[in-house]
XYZ file of C-alpha atoms in Angstrom:
531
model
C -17.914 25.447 7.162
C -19.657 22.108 8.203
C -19.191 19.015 6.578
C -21.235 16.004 6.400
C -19.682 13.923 5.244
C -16.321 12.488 3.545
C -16.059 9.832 1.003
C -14.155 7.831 -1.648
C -16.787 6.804 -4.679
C -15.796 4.892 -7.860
C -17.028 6.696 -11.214
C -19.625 4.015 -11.416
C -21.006 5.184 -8.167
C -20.064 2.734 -5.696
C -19.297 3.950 -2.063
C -15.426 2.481 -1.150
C -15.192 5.020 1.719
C -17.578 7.236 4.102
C -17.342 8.594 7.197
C -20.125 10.888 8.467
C -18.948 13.774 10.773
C -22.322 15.226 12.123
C -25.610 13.896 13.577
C -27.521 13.042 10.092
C -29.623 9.401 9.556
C -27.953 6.490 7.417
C -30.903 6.840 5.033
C -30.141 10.532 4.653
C -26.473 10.254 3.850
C -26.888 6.978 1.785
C -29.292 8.685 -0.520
C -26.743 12.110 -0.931
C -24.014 10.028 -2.079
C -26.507 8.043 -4.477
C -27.149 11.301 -6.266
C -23.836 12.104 -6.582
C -23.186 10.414 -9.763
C -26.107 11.530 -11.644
C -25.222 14.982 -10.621
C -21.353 15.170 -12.352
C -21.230 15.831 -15.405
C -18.504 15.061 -18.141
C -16.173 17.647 -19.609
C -16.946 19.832 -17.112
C -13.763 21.904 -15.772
C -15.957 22.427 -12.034
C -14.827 20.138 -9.197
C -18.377 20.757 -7.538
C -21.873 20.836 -7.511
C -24.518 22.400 -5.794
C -28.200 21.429 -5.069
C -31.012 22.668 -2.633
C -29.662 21.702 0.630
C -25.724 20.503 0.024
C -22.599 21.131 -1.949
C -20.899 18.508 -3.441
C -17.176 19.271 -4.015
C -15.194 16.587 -5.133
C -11.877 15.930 -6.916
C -11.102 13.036 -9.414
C -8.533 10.245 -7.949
C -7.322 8.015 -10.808
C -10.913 5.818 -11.806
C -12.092 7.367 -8.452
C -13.802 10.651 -6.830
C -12.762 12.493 -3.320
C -15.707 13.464 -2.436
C -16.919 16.230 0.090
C -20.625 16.305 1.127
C -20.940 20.147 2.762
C -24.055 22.262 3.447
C -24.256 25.491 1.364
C -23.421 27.984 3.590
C -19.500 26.692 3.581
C -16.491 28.846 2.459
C -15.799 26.998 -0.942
C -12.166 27.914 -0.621
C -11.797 25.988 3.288
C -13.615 22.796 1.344
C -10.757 22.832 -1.168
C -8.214 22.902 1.150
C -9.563 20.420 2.858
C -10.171 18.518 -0.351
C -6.788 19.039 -1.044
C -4.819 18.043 2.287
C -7.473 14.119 2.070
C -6.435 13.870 -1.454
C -2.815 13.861 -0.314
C -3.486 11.499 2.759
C -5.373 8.942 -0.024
C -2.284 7.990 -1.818
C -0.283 7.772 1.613
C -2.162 5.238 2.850
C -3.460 3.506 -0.245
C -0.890 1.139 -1.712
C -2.909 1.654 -5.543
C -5.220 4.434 -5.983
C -8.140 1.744 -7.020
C -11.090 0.307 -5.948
C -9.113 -3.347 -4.461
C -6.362 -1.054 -3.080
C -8.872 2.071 -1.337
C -11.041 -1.251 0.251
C -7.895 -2.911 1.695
C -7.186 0.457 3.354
C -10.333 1.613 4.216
C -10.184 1.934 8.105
C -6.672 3.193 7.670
C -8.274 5.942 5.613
C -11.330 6.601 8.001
C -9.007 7.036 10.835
C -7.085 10.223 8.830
C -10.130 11.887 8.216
C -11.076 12.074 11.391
C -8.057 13.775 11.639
C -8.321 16.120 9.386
C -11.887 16.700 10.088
C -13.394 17.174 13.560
C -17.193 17.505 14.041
C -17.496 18.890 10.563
C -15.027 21.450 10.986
C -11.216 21.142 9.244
C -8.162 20.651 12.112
C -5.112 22.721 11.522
C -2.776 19.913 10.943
C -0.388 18.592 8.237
C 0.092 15.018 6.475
C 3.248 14.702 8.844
C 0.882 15.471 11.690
C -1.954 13.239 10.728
C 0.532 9.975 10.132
C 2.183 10.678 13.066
C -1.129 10.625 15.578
C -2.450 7.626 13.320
C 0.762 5.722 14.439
C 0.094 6.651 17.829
C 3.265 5.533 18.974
C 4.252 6.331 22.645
C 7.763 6.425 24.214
C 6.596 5.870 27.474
C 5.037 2.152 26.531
C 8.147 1.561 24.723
C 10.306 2.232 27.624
C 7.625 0.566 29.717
C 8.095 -2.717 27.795
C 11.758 -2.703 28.060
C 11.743 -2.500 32.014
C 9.570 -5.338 31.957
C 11.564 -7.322 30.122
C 14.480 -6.439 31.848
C 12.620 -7.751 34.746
C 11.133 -11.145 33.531
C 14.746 -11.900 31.720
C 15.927 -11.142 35.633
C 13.570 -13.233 37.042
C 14.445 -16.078 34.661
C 18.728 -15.782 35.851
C 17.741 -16.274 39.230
C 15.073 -19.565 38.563
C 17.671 -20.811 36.506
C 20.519 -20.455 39.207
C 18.141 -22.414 41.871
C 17.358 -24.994 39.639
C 21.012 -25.197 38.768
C 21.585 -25.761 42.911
C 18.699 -27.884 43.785
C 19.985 -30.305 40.784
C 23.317 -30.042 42.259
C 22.862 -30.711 46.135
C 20.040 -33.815 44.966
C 23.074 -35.224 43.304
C 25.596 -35.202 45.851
C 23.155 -36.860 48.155
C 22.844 -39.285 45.794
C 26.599 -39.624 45.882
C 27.024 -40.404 49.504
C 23.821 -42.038 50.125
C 23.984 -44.830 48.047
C 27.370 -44.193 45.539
C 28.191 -46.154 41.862
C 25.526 -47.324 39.887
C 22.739 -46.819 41.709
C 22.260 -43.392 42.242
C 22.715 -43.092 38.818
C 19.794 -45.979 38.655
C 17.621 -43.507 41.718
C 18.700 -40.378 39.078
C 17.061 -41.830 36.264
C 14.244 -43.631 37.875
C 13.705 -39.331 39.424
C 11.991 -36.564 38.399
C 15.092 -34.994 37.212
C 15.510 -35.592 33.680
C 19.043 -35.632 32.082
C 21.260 -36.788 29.084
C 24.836 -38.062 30.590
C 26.672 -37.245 27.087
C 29.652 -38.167 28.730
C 30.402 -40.785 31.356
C 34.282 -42.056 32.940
C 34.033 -44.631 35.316
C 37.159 -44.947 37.791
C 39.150 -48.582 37.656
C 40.216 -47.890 41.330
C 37.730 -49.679 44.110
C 36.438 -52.367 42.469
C 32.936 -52.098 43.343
C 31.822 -53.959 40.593
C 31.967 -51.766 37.741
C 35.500 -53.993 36.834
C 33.631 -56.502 34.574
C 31.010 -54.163 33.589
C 28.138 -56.237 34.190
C 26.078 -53.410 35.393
C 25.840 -51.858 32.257
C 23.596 -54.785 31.186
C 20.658 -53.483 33.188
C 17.672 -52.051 31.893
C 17.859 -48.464 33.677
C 15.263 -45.059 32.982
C 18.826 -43.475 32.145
C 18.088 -42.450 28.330
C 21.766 -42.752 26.980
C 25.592 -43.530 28.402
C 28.354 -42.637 26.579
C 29.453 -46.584 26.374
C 26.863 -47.314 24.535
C 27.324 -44.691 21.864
C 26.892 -45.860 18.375
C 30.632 -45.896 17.161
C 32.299 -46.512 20.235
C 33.528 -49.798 20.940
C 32.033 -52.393 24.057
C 35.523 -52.448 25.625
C 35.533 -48.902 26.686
C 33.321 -49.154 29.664
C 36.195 -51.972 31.179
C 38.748 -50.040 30.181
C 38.000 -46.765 31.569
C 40.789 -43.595 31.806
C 43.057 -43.728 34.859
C 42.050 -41.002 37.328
C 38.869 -40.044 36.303
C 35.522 -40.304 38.197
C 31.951 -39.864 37.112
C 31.071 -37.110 34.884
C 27.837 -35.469 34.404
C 27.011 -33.026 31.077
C 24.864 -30.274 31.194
C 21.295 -31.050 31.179
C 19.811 -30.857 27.312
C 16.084 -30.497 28.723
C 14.454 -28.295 30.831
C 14.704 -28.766 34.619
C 12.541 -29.880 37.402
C 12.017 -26.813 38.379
C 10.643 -25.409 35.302
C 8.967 -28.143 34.084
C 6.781 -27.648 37.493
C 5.619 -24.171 36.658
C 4.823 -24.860 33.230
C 2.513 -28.074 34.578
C 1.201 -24.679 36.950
C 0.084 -22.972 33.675
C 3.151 -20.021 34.202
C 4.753 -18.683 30.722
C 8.486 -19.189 31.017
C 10.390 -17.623 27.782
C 13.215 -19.705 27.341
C 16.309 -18.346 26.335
C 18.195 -18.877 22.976
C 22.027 -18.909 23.099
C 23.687 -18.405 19.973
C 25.440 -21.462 18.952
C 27.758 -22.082 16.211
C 25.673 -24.904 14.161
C 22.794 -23.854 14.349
C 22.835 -20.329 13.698
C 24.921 -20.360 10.234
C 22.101 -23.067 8.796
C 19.335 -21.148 10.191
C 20.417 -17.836 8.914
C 19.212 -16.479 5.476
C 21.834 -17.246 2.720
C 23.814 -14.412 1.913
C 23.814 -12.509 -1.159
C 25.959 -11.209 -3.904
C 28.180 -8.850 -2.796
C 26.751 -6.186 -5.027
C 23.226 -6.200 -7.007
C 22.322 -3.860 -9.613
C 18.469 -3.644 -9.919
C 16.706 -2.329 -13.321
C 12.993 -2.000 -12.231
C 10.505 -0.221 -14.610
C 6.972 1.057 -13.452
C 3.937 0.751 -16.195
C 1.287 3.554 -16.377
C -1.395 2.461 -19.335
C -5.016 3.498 -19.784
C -6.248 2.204 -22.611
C -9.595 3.232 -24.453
C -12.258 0.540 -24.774
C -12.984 1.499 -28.339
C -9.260 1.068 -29.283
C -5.833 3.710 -28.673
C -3.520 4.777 -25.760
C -4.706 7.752 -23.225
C -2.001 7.200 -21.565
C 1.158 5.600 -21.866
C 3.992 6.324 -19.181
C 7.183 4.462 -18.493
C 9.498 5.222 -15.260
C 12.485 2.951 -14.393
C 15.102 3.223 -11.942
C 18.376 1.749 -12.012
C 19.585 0.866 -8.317
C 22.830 0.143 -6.112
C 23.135 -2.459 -2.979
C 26.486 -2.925 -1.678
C 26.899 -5.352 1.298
C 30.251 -4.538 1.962
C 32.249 -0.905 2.791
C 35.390 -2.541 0.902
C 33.458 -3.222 -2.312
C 32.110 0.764 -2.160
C 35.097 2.048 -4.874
C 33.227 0.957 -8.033
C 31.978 2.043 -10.818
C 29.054 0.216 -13.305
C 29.147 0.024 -17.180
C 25.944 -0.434 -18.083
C 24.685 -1.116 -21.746
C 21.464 0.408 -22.924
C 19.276 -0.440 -25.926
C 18.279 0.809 -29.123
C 14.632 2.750 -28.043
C 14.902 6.534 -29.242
C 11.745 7.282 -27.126
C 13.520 6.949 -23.527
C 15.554 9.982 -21.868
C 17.730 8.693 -18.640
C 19.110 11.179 -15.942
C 21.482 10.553 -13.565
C 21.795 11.015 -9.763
C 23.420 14.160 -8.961
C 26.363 12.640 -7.451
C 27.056 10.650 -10.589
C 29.642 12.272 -12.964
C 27.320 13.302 -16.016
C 30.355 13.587 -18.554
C 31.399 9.882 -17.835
C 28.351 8.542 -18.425
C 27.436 10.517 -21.922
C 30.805 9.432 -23.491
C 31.539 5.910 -22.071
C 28.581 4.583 -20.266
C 29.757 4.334 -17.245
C 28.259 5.126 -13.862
C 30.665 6.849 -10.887
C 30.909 9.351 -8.213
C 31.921 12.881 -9.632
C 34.549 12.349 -6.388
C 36.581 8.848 -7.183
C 37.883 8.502 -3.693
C 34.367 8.427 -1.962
C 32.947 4.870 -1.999
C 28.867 3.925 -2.655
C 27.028 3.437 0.389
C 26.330 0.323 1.790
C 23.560 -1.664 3.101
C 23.220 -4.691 4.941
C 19.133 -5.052 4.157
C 18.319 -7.807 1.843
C 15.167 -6.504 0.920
C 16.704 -2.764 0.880
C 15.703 -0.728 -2.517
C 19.550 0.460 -2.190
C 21.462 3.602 -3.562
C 19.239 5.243 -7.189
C 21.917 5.595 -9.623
C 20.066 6.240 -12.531
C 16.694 7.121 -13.636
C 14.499 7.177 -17.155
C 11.197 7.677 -18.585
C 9.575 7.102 -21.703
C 6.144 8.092 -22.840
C 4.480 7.622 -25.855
C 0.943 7.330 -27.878
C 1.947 4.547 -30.295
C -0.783 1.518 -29.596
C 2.322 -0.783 -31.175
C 4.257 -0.338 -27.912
C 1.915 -1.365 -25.364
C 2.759 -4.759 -24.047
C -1.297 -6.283 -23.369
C -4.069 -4.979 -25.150
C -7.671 -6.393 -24.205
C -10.640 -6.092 -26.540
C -13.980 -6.622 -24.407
C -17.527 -6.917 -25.863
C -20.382 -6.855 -23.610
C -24.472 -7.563 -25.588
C -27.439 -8.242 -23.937
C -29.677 -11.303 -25.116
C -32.720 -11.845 -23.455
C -32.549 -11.765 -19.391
C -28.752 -12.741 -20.116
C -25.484 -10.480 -20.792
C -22.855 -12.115 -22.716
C -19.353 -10.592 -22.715
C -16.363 -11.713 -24.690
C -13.111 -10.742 -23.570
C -9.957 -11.398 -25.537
C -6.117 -10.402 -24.963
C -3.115 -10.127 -27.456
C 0.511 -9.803 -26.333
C 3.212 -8.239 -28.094
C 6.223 -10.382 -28.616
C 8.692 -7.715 -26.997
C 8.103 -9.213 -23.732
C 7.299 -12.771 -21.700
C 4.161 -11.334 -19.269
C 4.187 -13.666 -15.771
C 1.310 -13.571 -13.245
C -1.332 -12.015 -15.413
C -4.358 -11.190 -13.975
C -6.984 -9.448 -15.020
C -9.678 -7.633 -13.203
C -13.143 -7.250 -14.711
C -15.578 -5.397 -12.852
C -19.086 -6.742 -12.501
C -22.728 -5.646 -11.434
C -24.371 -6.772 -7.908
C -24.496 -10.886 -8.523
C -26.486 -13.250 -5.835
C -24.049 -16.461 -7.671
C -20.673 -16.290 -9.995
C -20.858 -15.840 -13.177
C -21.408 -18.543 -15.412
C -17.702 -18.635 -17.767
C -18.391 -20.605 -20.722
C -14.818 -20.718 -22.396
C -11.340 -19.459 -20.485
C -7.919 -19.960 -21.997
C -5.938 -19.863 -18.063
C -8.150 -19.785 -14.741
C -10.577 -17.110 -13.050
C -11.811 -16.278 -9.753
C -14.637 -14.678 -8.342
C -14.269 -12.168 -5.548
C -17.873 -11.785 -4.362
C -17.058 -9.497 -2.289
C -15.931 -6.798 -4.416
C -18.102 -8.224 -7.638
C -14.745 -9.046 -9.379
C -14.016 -11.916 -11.807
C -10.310 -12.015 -11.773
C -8.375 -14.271 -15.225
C -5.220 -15.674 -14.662
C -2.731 -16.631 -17.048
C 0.453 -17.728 -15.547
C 3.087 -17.107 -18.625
C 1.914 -15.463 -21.808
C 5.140 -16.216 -24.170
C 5.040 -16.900 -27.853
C 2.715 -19.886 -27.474
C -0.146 -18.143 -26.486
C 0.018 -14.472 -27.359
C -3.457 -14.183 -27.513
C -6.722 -15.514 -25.853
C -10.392 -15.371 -24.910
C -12.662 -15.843 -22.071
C -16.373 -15.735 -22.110
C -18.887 -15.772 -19.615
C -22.476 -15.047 -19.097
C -24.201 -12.653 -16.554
C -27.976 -11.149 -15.718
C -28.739 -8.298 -18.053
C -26.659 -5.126 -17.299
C -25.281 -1.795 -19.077
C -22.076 -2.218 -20.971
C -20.591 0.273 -18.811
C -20.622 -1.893 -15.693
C -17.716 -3.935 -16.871
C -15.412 -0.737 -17.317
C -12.645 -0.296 -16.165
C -10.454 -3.848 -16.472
C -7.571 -3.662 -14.515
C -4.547 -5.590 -15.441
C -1.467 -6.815 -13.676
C 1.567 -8.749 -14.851
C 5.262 -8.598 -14.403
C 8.463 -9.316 -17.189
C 11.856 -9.835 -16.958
C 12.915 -7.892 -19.281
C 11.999 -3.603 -20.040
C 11.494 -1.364 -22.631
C 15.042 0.554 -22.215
C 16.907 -3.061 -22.255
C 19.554 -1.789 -19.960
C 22.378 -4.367 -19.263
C 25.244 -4.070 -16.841
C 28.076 -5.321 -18.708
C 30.422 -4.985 -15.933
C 31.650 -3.303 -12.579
C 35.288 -1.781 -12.395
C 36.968 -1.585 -9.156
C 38.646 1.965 -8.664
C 41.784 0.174 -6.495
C 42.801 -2.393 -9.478
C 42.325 -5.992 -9.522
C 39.868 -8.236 -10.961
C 36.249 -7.278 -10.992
C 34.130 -7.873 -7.829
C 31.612 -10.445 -8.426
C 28.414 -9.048 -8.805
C 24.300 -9.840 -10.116
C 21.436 -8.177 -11.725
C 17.672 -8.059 -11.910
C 15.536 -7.011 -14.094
C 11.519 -6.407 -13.384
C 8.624 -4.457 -15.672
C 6.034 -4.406 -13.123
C 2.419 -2.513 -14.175
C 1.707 0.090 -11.279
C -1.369 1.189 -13.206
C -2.982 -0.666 -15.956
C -6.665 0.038 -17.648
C -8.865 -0.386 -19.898
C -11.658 2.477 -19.238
């Protein structure tokens, strides 16, 4: 077995992916995965397709085609498993199986196939295997990295500690040299830098600090604690008995490190935890428990009108921040819709839940997990599905109508939104052929963007509620087949779901009132399409 090449191609015959594995021209490979597209046909139950010199064997992805460019001398069955094992990698590393989601991923993707394939010939590994040598992720560095910050963090404890004594001897020479004010006067006028946050000057001596009149000086001292806002003028002449000067701890960095900074050295300063400052700077905390309803979308709509495909999966999930909140259990309230079947985690008792609607542990001494991640997807209690064929239940249906004129294409696209839900964040994604300039959109109800790039005009609509449940947009490109603009993907998310499911309240196993608690809601569209 020896193959070419491996690629990702979109059914309109663009190349997303391609990785060559033996010693072939550009030209030569370019022009084999140009005739791919003319060479599949439709309603064909084959996944490949031979000619003169290759074999094509391929494998349809969503809108999109693993492809496997082999000569014909290959064992067919070695190019399916190998088909096989990159159509597993593909969604692995692709977050959506689409043309915006394969290109985002692309080197990520090129990467496991060389994996998997080695100078044309298939390696003997797994999808464990291949995401593990992808992450190439070595113990040795890690360990490597920790000695040397043990070392640097080492390093810093013992700068620190001379700086510490350098500032300490310079100010007991101070001291006896000169004594009172001015060797506070030489210590500002220095290069050491300090705040004095607090200052007690001794009535014994005299000296002149009895009246004070030294304090009317203009010094390089930044701040003395007698001249604190709030703190009245008499305090500096009537000092506490006993007491000498004081000096705080230095608020800025020291002589010493200011010097190898000017010297172009990286010094990592250390951050010790303080009271104030950490609380406010911490993320606020959460409920102690949040019950998440999420539902996935799955629609592929026909572009002459009716549902291919129609496919709802939500989850219903758990997050507990605390161990003593763990002996619960959730009523939950579910709507009226015949169409969706729910199933519970295996842990949950089954017979509680079909008479009252409530969700617990078959064993009502062990407590829920808990999690301390805010972003966690926490504990699955329940699960549900509903599919259907009935146009009336999908939530955005979009009519487009492509005609040529002249040199000019003119296509009209227009939406219309059910009134079960409020969409957010619409977008939708209309392919378009090879353009030198963006299209020229005549009339838009929301906003669009062009993504040149991938020949995408992407319209926005922020909210679609009940005063705008339908609209149009309508632009105007250089002549091209009606197919071109096929598929439109869509994207939105709701706050509310098809199954309606409310939790009306959480029961604590231990008595006492009901721990306070939140819920979300999200319909999010995982894949949405017009083909």
């Amino acid at each position: 077995m020896v193959v070419l090449a491996a690629s990702i191609v979109s059914k309109s015959g663009k190349v997303l992916v391609s990785r060559q594995f033996v010693d072939m021209t550009r030209i030569r490979i370019e022009a084999l995965l140009a005739a791919f597209p003319k060479l599949v046909g439709t309603g064909k139950q084959h996944t490949y397709v031979e000619t003169e010199n290759v074999r094509y064997v391929y494998q349809p992805i969503e809108a999109l085609y693993l492809l496997l460019v082999t000569n014909k001398q290959s064992n067919i069955l070695e190019d399916l498993e190998t088909l096989r094992l990159l159509s597993k990698l593909v969604p692995e590393y692709s977050v959506s199986l689409d043309e915006e989601g394969v290109c985002k991923t692309a080197f990520e993707l090129i990467f496991a196939f060389d994996e998997v394939i080695s100078l044309g010939h298939k390696e003997n590994v797994t999808v464990a295997q291949v995401k593990q040598y992808c992450e190439m992720e070595s113990h040795e560095e890690k360990l490597h990295k920790l000695v040397l910050q043990s070392k640097i963090n080492e390093t810093k404890d013992v700068m620190k500690r001379k700086a510490s004594e350098i500032d300490k001897s310079k100010i007991e020479k101070n001291r006896g040299e000169k004594g009172g004010f001015m060797s506070l006067q030489s210590m500002g006028s220095g290069r050491i830098e300090s705040t004095f946050n607090d200052m007690s000057i001794s009535s014994s001596g005299g000296g002149g600090f009895g009246s004070g009149s030294g304090f009317g000086l203009t010094t390089d001292i930044d701040s003395f604690s007698t001249k604190s806002k709030g703190r009245p003028s008499s305090s500096a002449t009537a000092p506490p008995k006993g007491l000498g000067m004081q000096l705080a701890k230095t608020q800025r960095a020291n002589q010493f490190l200011e010097s190898l900074k000017a010297e172009g050295e990286v010094i990592l300063e250390d951050v010790h935890p303080k009271a104030g400052p950490t609380r406010s700077a911490a993320p606020p905390l959460t409920d102690p428990i949040t019950l998440s309803a999420e539902e996935r979308l799955n629609v592929t709509l026909k572009r002459d009108g009716g549902v291919s495909n129609f496919d709802v999966q939500g989850t219903l999930s758990l997050q507990i921040l605390n161990q003593e909140d763990g002996l619960i259990q959730v009523q939950i309230e579910t709507g009226s819709n015949p169409g969706i079947l729910f199933k519970t985690h295996p842990n949950i008792n089954k017979e509680l839940f079909s008479n009252e609607n409530i969700l617990g542990l078959k064993d009502p001494n062990r407590p829920f997990p808990t999690g301390q991640g805010g972003d966690a997807a926490g504990v699955g209690l329940l699960k549900w599905r509903m599919q259907s064929v009935d146009e009336s239940d999908v939530p955005l249906t979009i009519n487009c109508w492509p005609s040529v004129s002249g040199n000019e294409t003119y296509v009209s696209i227009e939406y219309e939104a059910s009134s079960m839900f409020d969409l957010r964040n619409v977008v939708i994604s209309v392919p378009l052929p090879a353009l030198r300039e963006a299209p020229n959109v005549r009339q838009i109800d929301g906003e669009w963007r062009y993504d040149s790039r991938n020949s995408i005009l992407e319209w926005s609509i922020l909210l679609i509620d009940n005063s705008n449940r339908s609209g149009s947009m309508e632009f105007v490109v250089p002549p091209a087949d009606s197919s071109v603009f096929f598929p439109i993907s869509v994207r939105f998310t709701a706050a509310k779901t098809f199954s309606d499911l409310k939790v009306v309240n959480v029961l604590p196993l231990r008595g006492g009132p009901s721990p306070k608690f939140s819920q979300r809601t999200t319909l999010i569209t995982e894949n949405y399409q017009v083909v």
